[in-house]
Amino acid sequence: MKAAVIWKHGGSEVLSYEEIKSPTPEKDHAIVKVSYCAVNHLDIWVRNGLPGKSASFPHILGCDVCGTLVNGFGNFRKGDKVVVYPAVESGVPRVSFSIIGGFSKYQGGYAELIQVPQRNIVKKPTWLTDIEASSLNVSYLTAWNMLERSRCKKGDAVLIWGANSGIGSAAILLAKAKGLKIITVASDKKKVDFAKKLGADFVIDRTKSDVVLSVLKHTNNLGVNAVIDHVGLKTWPVSIEVLKVGGRMIACGTTTGGKATVNIRTLYSKEAQLIGVYLGSKSQLISLHKFMKLKKIRPVIDSIFDLKDVALAHKKMEKSSQRGKIVLKISS
Ligand SMILES: NC(=O)c1ccc[n+]([C@@H]2O[C@H](COP(=O)([O-])OP(=O)(O)OC[C@H]3O[C@@H](n4cnc5c(N)ncnc54)[C@H](OP(=O)(O)O)[C@@H]3O)[C@@H](O)[C@H]2O)c1
């Protein structure tokens, strides 16, 4: 089968499009013919390698899969359209799970065929295209979980960082449908316009305005009920600063670095809460599908690349020039 493989950690040049052996079916596992696989920042972390973590090579990236079942099991039939819930047991105490195509033992979806545990198979929503369905299993699921954990109610104010990102764009669409007041952050005119189109109530261009002052201006100096933070080091101090009393900061990512310096006194004097989110459960993925159907929400797709051009897709994400999800076409 054709796959994009990495044989070592490094830049986008380590992605090698080649012919490799197809997976051999294992007990209690399903093989999926992958049609589309969305790109996530995790793919870049794994490609680069993280301190103390290494993939076993050759490794296939890709955690956001839509495709067709090659063989049936249980209530699923051969040829059924499915998506893959990406979390598997981590085997590490005090770590919830690991991700297919990430640092887990499972190869990912940058390949014509993928083998995953049968329990990770979820029926593809019929009203979405394969491209759209491949985009929901990671960013949208995480954004959905973050919003649930924020416990925000209709009318509450939420600050969402990185409007153009996978997580940011998903959070804006879902928060809008939940009736939240959305303040978001972007870094150029095109991204500001994109955020407004998604439904944000206020968009702060962080290259032109101070984020803390702008949030206070839009919230009568009260601050926000919750912050959706996937950026990490650069944004954590601001995220805590803009919370209102009793506010919740929901964190899931470290795009700008994983060790932030924050004002602890600010956190406790507001009686604020800091909540970490790691993906979401399979049942949350199914409730996300239902919610999106009910609210007629379709994921925003930035671009589609052929698998052989995967390096270009990674470069686009690394430049942060996408607006919504970047998706790889794997097979037809
Ligand atoms: N915990 C989990 O389960 C989970 C799940 C999914 C993703 N994640 C993590 O969440 C993060 C986002 O993932 P993604 O796929 O959505 O990534 P992405 O699409 O690559 O987004 C990166 C975003 O970071 C923003 N950003 C970069 N530097 C910034 C700064 N100094 N200040 C403010 N914003 C800044 C960018 O905004 P500008 O273009 O405006 O700079 C861009 O919107 C990644 O770290 C990923 O690993 C975690």
Short mmCIF file of C-alpha atoms in Angstrom, two decimals, residues 19 60 81 109 124 168 174-175 196 201 265:
data_model
loop_
_atom_site.label_atom_id
_atom_site.label_comp_id
_atom_site.label_asym_id
_atom_site.label_seq_id
_atom_site.Cartn_x
_atom_site.Cartn_y
_atom_site.Cartn_z
CA GLU A 19 5.10 1.60 -1.00
CA ILE A 60 3.01 6.42 10.07
CA LYS A 81 -18.31 4.12 6.04
CA GLY A 109 -3.87 7.24 8.82
CA LYS A 124 -19.57 7.88 9.90
CA GLY A 168 -9.99 27.57 17.59
CA LEU A 174 -19.59 25.00 18.60
CA ALA A 175 -19.65 27.89 21.11
CA LYS A 196 -16.09 37.07 12.04
CA ASP A 201 -18.80 38.42 18.41
CA ARG A 265 -1.90 34.87 43.15
#
